[in-house]
């Protein structure tokens, strides 16, 4: 039987206080299904995307078990390792441990690349129970022997599909090889293609399987539509849409960092508060952009897929796919940024003639066709606005987004973040 209230779950009173302070009363389906098994020490294979409450599903039982065993944190030897594909997601997981565990005497730290390692090394040297890490930085610190993984008791691999997309498989294998054989392992992935399933099989022993909101059943509450537009008309279409004040917190996705910058500059030139988030930005600039968006100072955040992974901002009113993604699964991740925490949301996808195949792939994945919106205002304004002047080095004719170079670029983009 699934517990209907958090207080029905056998979590320690101090942890229950942290959960209550976070404002949670009812466990989400993945929490209800996973927490009791994780408290018993079972391995878990979770098919769930962000927005389902999966972080608390693993963080709460971890905190509970650590509080029960009540062993002091040892310098350099964490007891729990959570691997996350991106810095943003790692930071958010760290915040979750902080929130839920604030009444418990447990220490955690978050390590990721792109910033100096000094403070991270110091935190680990003091001793932490829980280490949240991105794979690249973790490997660096393991090699330098600042951190040892041989006393890890619980290992969480979060967003495994994204890890593999980002080329992390060799890092994951090396990290897993450094873990003790005897451990509890939790494996989360939004999608479960064959390569992910076989990685899971190699890491888990007799796991409990929990699947919620499979990626093919796009969040029901989101109103989704597509607007067909010439490639050169996207800019004017966006400007037209943003005249409507009901688009008050808007997350825009572009396919490349360069296009994210371009769109941001264009919006700023129209005095629309906009900022960009992508992996070429320093950590400080990314945090600043995110804070501005969270607090409402910035109305529009323009992001690439990787940078936006795991973004947790409540009350995103609209997601706009300025470019459709190459991987249809990314569409589901993108639109999942809206309609969070019980709110309704709207997702609008711009589709140029060159993107029709991508639209078809998305529709196949979500199992339905997206209604096309024809806006006379927009159509006429598009006709009235001159297409953007081609910039130097920018292709204006077929394949303007560099599709064939995609894999190489993504690797390169990521290499800078490790
Ligand atoms: P996650 O899927 O872990 O990224 O969580 C998505 C969002 O749901 C976060 O903003 C969480 O704070 C929130 N959340 C997680 N569990 C609950 C819950 N049981 N009740 C209400 N909100 C929750």
Coordinates of C-alpha atoms and ligand atoms in Angstrom, one line a residue:
X1 CA 0.0 0.0 0.0
X2 CA 1.3 3.4 -0.9
X3 CA 1.5 5.9 2.0
X4 CA -0.7 8.9 1.4
X5 CA 1.1 11.2 3.8
X6 CA 4.8 11.8 4.6
X7 CA 4.1 11.1 8.2
X8 CA 3.0 7.5 7.2
X9 CA 6.6 6.9 6.0
X10 CA 9.0 5.4 8.6
X11 CA 11.3 8.4 8.5
X12 CA 13.0 9.8 11.6
X13 CA 11.2 12.7 13.3
X14 CA 14.0 15.1 12.6
X15 CA 13.8 14.2 9.0
X16 CA 10.1 14.6 9.0
X17 CA 10.6 18.2 10.3
X18 CA 12.9 18.9 7.4
X19 CA 10.3 17.6 4.9
X20 CA 7.5 19.6 6.6
X21 CA 9.7 22.7 6.4
X22 CA 10.1 22.1 2.7
X23 CA 6.3 22.3 2.5
X24 CA 5.8 18.7 1.4
X25 CA 2.8 16.8 2.8
X26 CA 2.1 14.0 0.3
X27 CA 4.9 11.9 -1.2
X28 CA 4.9 11.9 -5.0
X29 CA 4.4 8.5 -6.7
X30 CA 8.1 7.8 -7.0
X31 CA 8.7 8.8 -3.4
X32 CA 5.9 6.5 -2.2
X33 CA 7.1 3.7 -4.3
X34 CA 10.8 4.0 -3.6
X35 CA 11.4 5.2 -0.1
X36 CA 10.2 2.1 1.8
X37 CA 12.4 -0.2 -0.3
X38 CA 15.4 2.1 0.0
X39 CA 15.1 2.2 3.7
X40 CA 15.4 -1.6 3.7
X41 CA 18.7 -1.3 1.8
X42 CA 17.4 -2.5 -1.6
X43 CA 19.0 -1.5 -4.9
X44 CA 16.7 0.6 -7.1
X45 CA 16.2 1.1 -10.8
X46 CA 14.1 4.3 -11.2
X47 CA 12.7 5.4 -14.5
X48 CA 11.8 9.0 -13.8
X49 CA 12.6 12.4 -15.1
X50 CA 13.1 15.7 -13.1
X51 CA 9.9 17.1 -11.8
X52 CA 8.7 13.8 -10.4
X53 CA 10.3 14.4 -7.0
X54 CA 13.1 11.8 -7.6
X55 CA 15.7 13.8 -5.6
X56 CA 13.7 13.5 -2.4
X57 CA 13.0 9.9 -3.3
X58 CA 16.7 9.1 -2.8
X59 CA 17.8 11.9 -0.5
X60 CA 15.3 11.1 2.3
X61 CA 16.2 7.4 2.8
X62 CA 19.9 8.2 2.5
X63 CA 19.6 10.8 5.2
X64 CA 17.5 8.5 7.3
X65 CA 20.0 5.6 7.1
X66 CA 23.0 7.8 7.8
X67 CA 21.3 9.3 10.8
X68 CA 20.5 5.8 12.1
X69 CA 24.1 4.5 11.7
X70 CA 25.3 7.7 13.2
X71 CA 28.9 7.4 12.3
X72 CA 31.0 10.5 12.2
X73 CA 32.2 11.8 8.9
X74 CA 35.7 10.7 8.1
X75 CA 38.2 13.0 6.3
X76 CA 38.5 12.0 2.7
X77 CA 36.1 9.0 3.0
X78 CA 32.5 9.9 2.2
X79 CA 29.9 7.3 2.9
X80 CA 27.5 8.3 0.2
X81 CA 28.2 9.2 -3.4
X82 CA 25.7 10.9 -5.7
X83 CA 26.9 11.3 -9.3
X84 CA 25.1 14.0 -11.4
X85 CA 25.8 14.9 -15.0
X86 CA 25.8 18.7 -14.6
X87 CA 26.9 21.3 -12.1
X88 CA 23.4 22.8 -11.9
X89 CA 21.8 19.5 -11.0
X90 CA 24.6 18.7 -8.6
X91 CA 24.1 22.0 -6.8
X92 CA 20.3 21.4 -6.6
X93 CA 20.8 18.0 -5.2
X94 CA 23.1 19.5 -2.6
X95 CA 20.5 22.0 -1.7
X96 CA 17.9 19.3 -1.3
X97 CA 20.2 17.4 1.2
X98 CA 20.6 20.7 3.0
X99 CA 16.9 21.4 3.2
X100 CA 15.7 17.9 4.2
X101 CA 18.6 17.3 6.5
X102 CA 18.9 20.6 8.2
X103 CA 17.9 19.1 11.7
X104 CA 20.4 16.2 11.3
X105 CA 24.1 16.3 12.3
X106 CA 25.1 15.2 8.8
X107 CA 27.6 16.9 6.4
X108 CA 27.6 17.0 2.7
X109 CA 29.4 18.8 -0.1
X110 CA 29.1 19.3 -3.8
X111 CA 32.0 19.2 -6.2
X112 CA 32.0 20.1 -9.9
X113 CA 34.4 21.4 -12.5
X114 CA 34.8 24.9 -13.9
X115 CA 35.7 26.4 -10.5
X116 CA 38.8 26.1 -8.4
X117 CA 39.1 22.9 -6.4
X118 CA 40.6 24.4 -3.2
X119 CA 37.3 24.9 -1.3
X120 CA 36.1 21.5 -2.4
X121 CA 39.2 19.7 -1.3
X122 CA 39.0 21.5 2.1
X123 CA 35.4 20.4 2.6
X124 CA 36.3 16.8 1.8
X125 CA 39.4 16.9 4.0
X126 CA 37.2 18.0 7.0
X127 CA 35.0 15.0 6.3
X128 CA 31.5 14.7 4.7
X129 CA 28.9 12.0 4.9
X130 CA 27.5 12.7 1.5
X131 CA 29.5 13.7 -1.6
X132 CA 27.5 15.0 -4.6
X133 CA 29.8 15.2 -7.7
X134 CA 30.0 15.5 -11.4
X135 CA 32.1 12.7 -12.9
X136 CA 35.0 14.8 -14.3
X137 CA 35.9 16.7 -11.1
X138 CA 35.4 13.6 -9.0
X139 CA 37.9 11.7 -11.1
X140 CA 40.4 14.5 -10.8
X141 CA 40.1 14.5 -7.0
X142 CA 40.3 10.8 -6.8
X143 CA 43.4 10.7 -8.9
X144 CA 45.0 13.3 -6.6
X145 CA 43.9 11.2 -3.7
X146 CA 41.9 14.0 -2.1
X147 CA 38.9 11.7 -2.0
X148 CA 38.7 7.9 -1.5
X149 CA 35.7 5.9 -2.6
X150 CA 36.5 2.6 -0.8
X151 CA 34.1 3.3 2.1
X152 CA 31.1 4.3 0.0
X153 CA 28.0 2.5 1.3
X154 CA 25.3 4.1 -0.9
X155 CA 25.9 5.0 -4.6
X156 CA 23.4 7.0 -6.6
X157 CA 23.7 7.5 -10.4
X158 CA 21.3 10.2 -11.4
X159 CA 20.2 11.0 -14.9
X160 CA 22.1 8.1 -16.4
X161 CA 20.8 8.6 -19.9
X162 CA 22.1 12.2 -19.9
X163 CA 25.5 11.0 -18.5
X164 CA 25.8 8.6 -21.5
X165 CA 24.7 11.3 -23.9
X166 CA 27.5 13.5 -22.6
X167 CA 30.1 10.8 -23.2
X168 CA 30.6 9.9 -19.5
X169 CA 30.4 6.2 -19.8
X170 CA 34.2 5.6 -19.4
X171 CA 34.3 7.9 -16.3
X172 CA 31.3 6.1 -14.8
X173 CA 33.0 2.7 -15.2
X174 CA 36.2 4.0 -13.6
X175 CA 34.4 5.5 -10.7
X176 CA 32.3 2.3 -10.2
X177 CA 35.5 0.2 -10.2
X178 CA 36.7 2.3 -7.3
X179 CA 33.6 1.6 -5.2
X180 CA 33.3 -1.3 -2.7
X181 CA 31.5 -4.3 -4.1
X182 CA 29.2 -4.4 -1.2
X183 CA 27.0 -1.3 -1.4
X184 CA 23.5 -0.1 -2.0
X185 CA 23.1 1.3 -5.6
X186 CA 20.4 3.5 -6.9
X187 CA 20.1 4.2 -10.6
X188 CA 17.9 6.9 -12.2
X189 CA 17.2 7.6 -15.8
X190 CA 14.4 9.4 -17.7
X191 CA 14.7 6.9 -20.5
X192 CA 15.7 3.3 -20.6
X193 CA 17.1 2.4 -24.0
X194 CA 19.1 -0.9 -24.2
X195 CA 22.5 0.6 -23.4
X196 CA 21.2 2.2 -20.2
X197 CA 19.4 -0.9 -19.2
X198 CA 22.6 -2.9 -19.6
X199 CA 24.6 -0.4 -17.6
X200 CA 22.0 -0.6 -14.9
X201 CA 22.2 -4.4 -14.9
X202 CA 25.9 -4.3 -14.4
X203 CA 25.6 -2.0 -11.4
X204 CA 22.5 -3.2 -9.5
X205 CA 21.7 -6.4 -7.6
X206 CA 18.1 -7.6 -7.6
X207 CA 16.8 -4.0 -7.8
X208 CA 13.3 -2.8 -7.1
X209 CA 12.0 -1.2 -10.3
X210 CA 10.0 2.0 -10.1
X211 CA 8.8 3.8 -13.2
X212 CA 6.9 7.0 -13.1
X213 CA 5.8 9.5 -15.8
X214 CA 7.6 7.6 -18.6
X215 CA 9.1 9.9 -21.1
X216 CA 6.6 9.0 -23.7
X217 CA 3.7 10.4 -21.6
X218 CA 4.5 14.1 -21.6
X219 CA 3.3 15.9 -18.6
X220 CA -0.5 16.1 -19.0
X221 CA -1.0 19.6 -17.7
X222 CA 1.2 21.3 -20.2
X223 CA -0.6 22.9 -23.1
X224 CA 1.5 22.2 -26.1
X225 CA 1.4 23.7 -29.5
X226 CA 3.6 24.2 -32.6
X227 CA 3.9 27.3 -34.7
X228 CA 5.2 26.8 -38.2
X229 CA 7.5 29.6 -39.2
X230 CA 10.2 30.2 -41.8
X231 CA 13.7 29.9 -40.3
X232 CA 14.2 33.6 -40.7
X233 CA 10.9 34.4 -39.2
X234 CA 11.6 33.0 -35.7
X235 CA 13.0 36.2 -34.4
X236 CA 10.0 38.3 -35.3
X237 CA 7.6 35.6 -34.1
X238 CA 9.3 35.5 -30.7
X239 CA 9.2 39.3 -30.4
X240 CA 5.5 39.2 -31.3
X241 CA 4.7 36.6 -28.7
X242 CA 6.6 38.4 -26.0
X243 CA 4.4 41.4 -26.4
X244 CA 1.9 39.4 -24.4
X245 CA 2.5 40.0 -20.7
X246 CA 1.0 36.7 -19.7
X247 CA 4.4 35.3 -20.9
X248 CA 5.9 36.4 -17.6
X249 CA 8.6 33.9 -16.9
X250 CA 9.8 32.4 -20.2
X251 CA 12.4 29.7 -20.8
X252 CA 13.6 29.6 -24.4
X253 CA 15.6 26.7 -25.8
X254 CA 18.0 27.1 -28.7
X255 CA 20.1 24.3 -30.2
X256 CA 23.5 26.0 -29.8
X257 CA 25.2 28.3 -27.4
X258 CA 25.8 30.8 -30.2
X259 CA 22.1 31.0 -31.0
X260 CA 21.3 31.4 -27.3
X261 CA 23.6 34.4 -27.2
X262 CA 22.1 35.8 -30.4
X263 CA 18.5 35.5 -29.2
X264 CA 19.5 37.1 -25.8
X265 CA 21.2 40.0 -27.5
X266 CA 18.2 40.6 -29.7
X267 CA 15.8 40.6 -26.8
X268 CA 17.9 42.9 -24.8
X269 CA 18.0 45.3 -27.8
X270 CA 14.2 45.4 -27.4
X271 CA 14.6 46.2 -23.7
X272 CA 13.3 42.8 -22.7
X273 CA 15.1 41.5 -19.6
X274 CA 16.8 38.4 -20.9
X275 CA 19.8 36.4 -20.0
X276 CA 21.5 33.3 -21.3
X277 CA 22.7 30.1 -19.7
X278 CA 25.1 27.7 -21.4
X279 CA 28.3 25.9 -20.7
X280 CA 30.6 28.7 -22.1
X281 CA 29.5 30.9 -19.2
X282 CA 31.4 31.0 -16.0
X283 CA 29.8 29.4 -12.9
X284 CA 29.3 32.9 -11.5
X285 CA 27.5 34.1 -14.6
X286 CA 25.3 31.0 -14.7
X287 CA 24.3 31.4 -11.0
X288 CA 23.6 35.1 -11.7
X289 CA 21.4 34.3 -14.7
X290 CA 19.5 31.6 -12.7
X291 CA 19.0 33.9 -9.7
X292 CA 17.7 36.6 -11.9
X293 CA 15.2 34.3 -13.5
X294 CA 14.2 32.8 -10.1
X295 CA 13.5 36.1 -8.5
X296 CA 11.7 37.5 -11.5
X297 CA 14.4 40.2 -12.3
X298 CA 14.9 38.5 -15.6
X299 CA 11.8 37.7 -17.7
X300 CA 13.4 35.5 -20.3
X301 CA 16.1 32.9 -19.8
X302 CA 17.6 31.5 -23.0
X303 CA 19.2 28.1 -22.6
X304 CA 20.8 25.2 -24.3
X305 CA 19.7 21.6 -23.4
X306 CA 22.7 20.7 -21.4
X307 CA 22.8 23.9 -19.3
X308 CA 19.1 23.6 -18.6
X309 CA 19.2 20.0 -17.5
X310 CA 17.7 19.7 -14.0
X311 CA 16.8 23.4 -13.8
X312 CA 14.4 23.8 -11.0
X313 CA 12.5 27.0 -11.2
X314 CA 8.9 27.2 -10.1
X315 CA 6.3 29.1 -12.0
X316 CA 7.9 29.1 -15.5
X317 CA 4.8 30.3 -17.4
X318 CA 6.0 29.3 -20.9
X319 CA 8.7 27.2 -22.5
X320 CA 9.5 28.2 -26.1
X321 CA 11.4 25.8 -28.3
X322 CA 13.0 28.4 -30.5
X323 CA 14.7 25.5 -32.2
X324 CA 13.4 21.9 -32.0
X325 CA 15.8 19.5 -30.4
X326 CA 17.6 16.8 -32.4
X327 CA 16.8 14.2 -29.7
X328 CA 13.0 14.0 -29.2
X329 CA 13.6 13.0 -25.5
X330 CA 15.0 16.5 -25.0
X331 CA 11.6 17.9 -25.9
X332 CA 10.1 16.2 -22.9
X333 CA 12.9 17.4 -20.6
X334 CA 12.5 20.9 -21.9
X335 CA 8.8 21.3 -21.5
X336 CA 9.0 19.6 -18.1
X337 CA 10.5 22.9 -16.9
X338 CA 7.0 24.4 -17.0
X339 CA 4.0 23.1 -15.1
X340 CA 6.1 22.2 -12.1
X341 CA 4.8 22.0 -8.5
X342 CA 1.2 21.6 -9.7
X343 CA 1.1 24.7 -11.9
X344 CA -0.1 24.8 -15.4
X345 CA 2.2 25.7 -18.2
X346 CA 2.4 26.3 -21.9
X347 CA 5.0 25.0 -24.4
X348 CA 5.3 26.5 -27.8
X349 CA 7.6 25.0 -30.4
X350 CA 8.8 26.9 -33.5
X351 CA 9.1 24.7 -36.4
X352 CA 10.8 25.8 -39.6
X353 CA 10.5 23.7 -42.8
X354 CA 14.0 22.3 -42.0
X355 CA 12.7 21.0 -38.7
X356 CA 9.7 19.0 -39.8
X357 CA 11.5 15.7 -39.3
X358 CA 12.3 16.7 -35.8
X359 CA 8.7 17.6 -35.1
X360 CA 7.6 14.2 -36.5
X361 CA 10.1 12.5 -34.1
X362 CA 8.7 14.4 -31.1
X363 CA 5.2 13.6 -32.0
X364 CA 6.0 10.0 -32.4
X365 CA 7.6 9.9 -29.0
X366 CA 4.8 11.6 -27.2
X367 CA 2.2 9.6 -29.1
X368 CA 0.2 12.5 -30.5
X369 CA 0.4 15.4 -32.9
X370 CA 0.9 18.9 -31.6
X371 CA -1.8 21.3 -32.6
X372 CA -0.5 24.0 -34.9
X373 CA -1.3 27.5 -34.1
X374 CA -1.8 30.0 -36.9
X375 CA -1.7 33.6 -35.6
X376 CA -2.7 36.2 -38.1
X377 CA -1.0 38.9 -36.1
X378 CA 2.1 36.9 -36.0
X379 CA 1.9 35.9 -39.6
X380 CA 1.5 39.5 -40.8
X381 CA 4.1 40.8 -38.4
X382 CA 6.5 38.2 -39.6
X383 CA 5.9 39.3 -43.2
X384 CA 6.4 42.9 -42.1
X385 CA 9.7 42.4 -40.3
X386 CA 12.9 42.1 -42.3
X387 CA 14.8 38.9 -41.8
X388 CA 17.9 39.4 -39.6
X389 CA 21.0 40.6 -41.4
X390 CA 23.3 37.6 -41.8
X391 CA 26.2 37.8 -39.5
X392 CA 29.7 36.9 -40.5
X393 CA 30.2 33.2 -40.4
X394 CA 26.6 32.5 -40.0
X395 CA 24.9 30.3 -42.5
X396 CA 21.5 31.6 -43.6
X397 CA 20.6 28.8 -46.0
X398 CA 19.8 25.2 -45.3
X399 CA 21.0 23.6 -42.1
X400 CA 21.8 26.8 -40.3
X401 CA 22.3 25.1 -37.0
X402 CA 25.2 23.0 -37.7
X403 CA 23.3 19.7 -37.3
X404 CA 26.0 17.4 -38.7
X405 CA 28.6 18.8 -36.2
X406 CA 26.4 18.2 -33.3
X407 CA 28.2 15.4 -31.5
X408 CA 31.6 16.9 -31.8
X409 CA 30.3 20.2 -30.5
X410 CA 28.5 18.7 -27.5
X411 CA 31.7 16.9 -26.5
X412 CA 33.7 20.0 -26.8
X413 CA 31.1 22.1 -25.0
X414 CA 31.2 19.6 -22.2
X415 CA 34.9 19.3 -22.0
X416 CA 35.0 22.9 -20.8
X417 CA 32.8 22.1 -17.8
X418 CA 34.8 19.3 -16.3
Ligands
LIG1 P1 12.8 16.7 -8.6 O1 12.0 15.8 -9.5 O2 13.5 16.0 -7.5 O3 13.7 17.6 -9.4 O4 11.7 17.6 -7.9 C1 10.9 18.5 -8.6 C2 10.3 19.6 -7.7 O5 9.2 19.0 -6.9 C3 11.2 20.3 -6.7 O6 10.9 21.6 -6.7 C4 10.9 19.7 -5.4 O7 11.1 20.6 -4.3 C5 9.4 19.4 -5.5 N1 8.9 18.3 -4.7 C6 9.6 17.1 -4.5 N2 8.8 16.3 -3.7 C7 7.7 16.9 -3.4 C8 6.5 16.6 -2.6 N3 6.4 15.4 -2.0 N4 5.6 17.6 -2.5 C9 5.7 18.8 -3.1 N5 6.8 19.1 -3.9 C10 7.8 18.2 -4.0

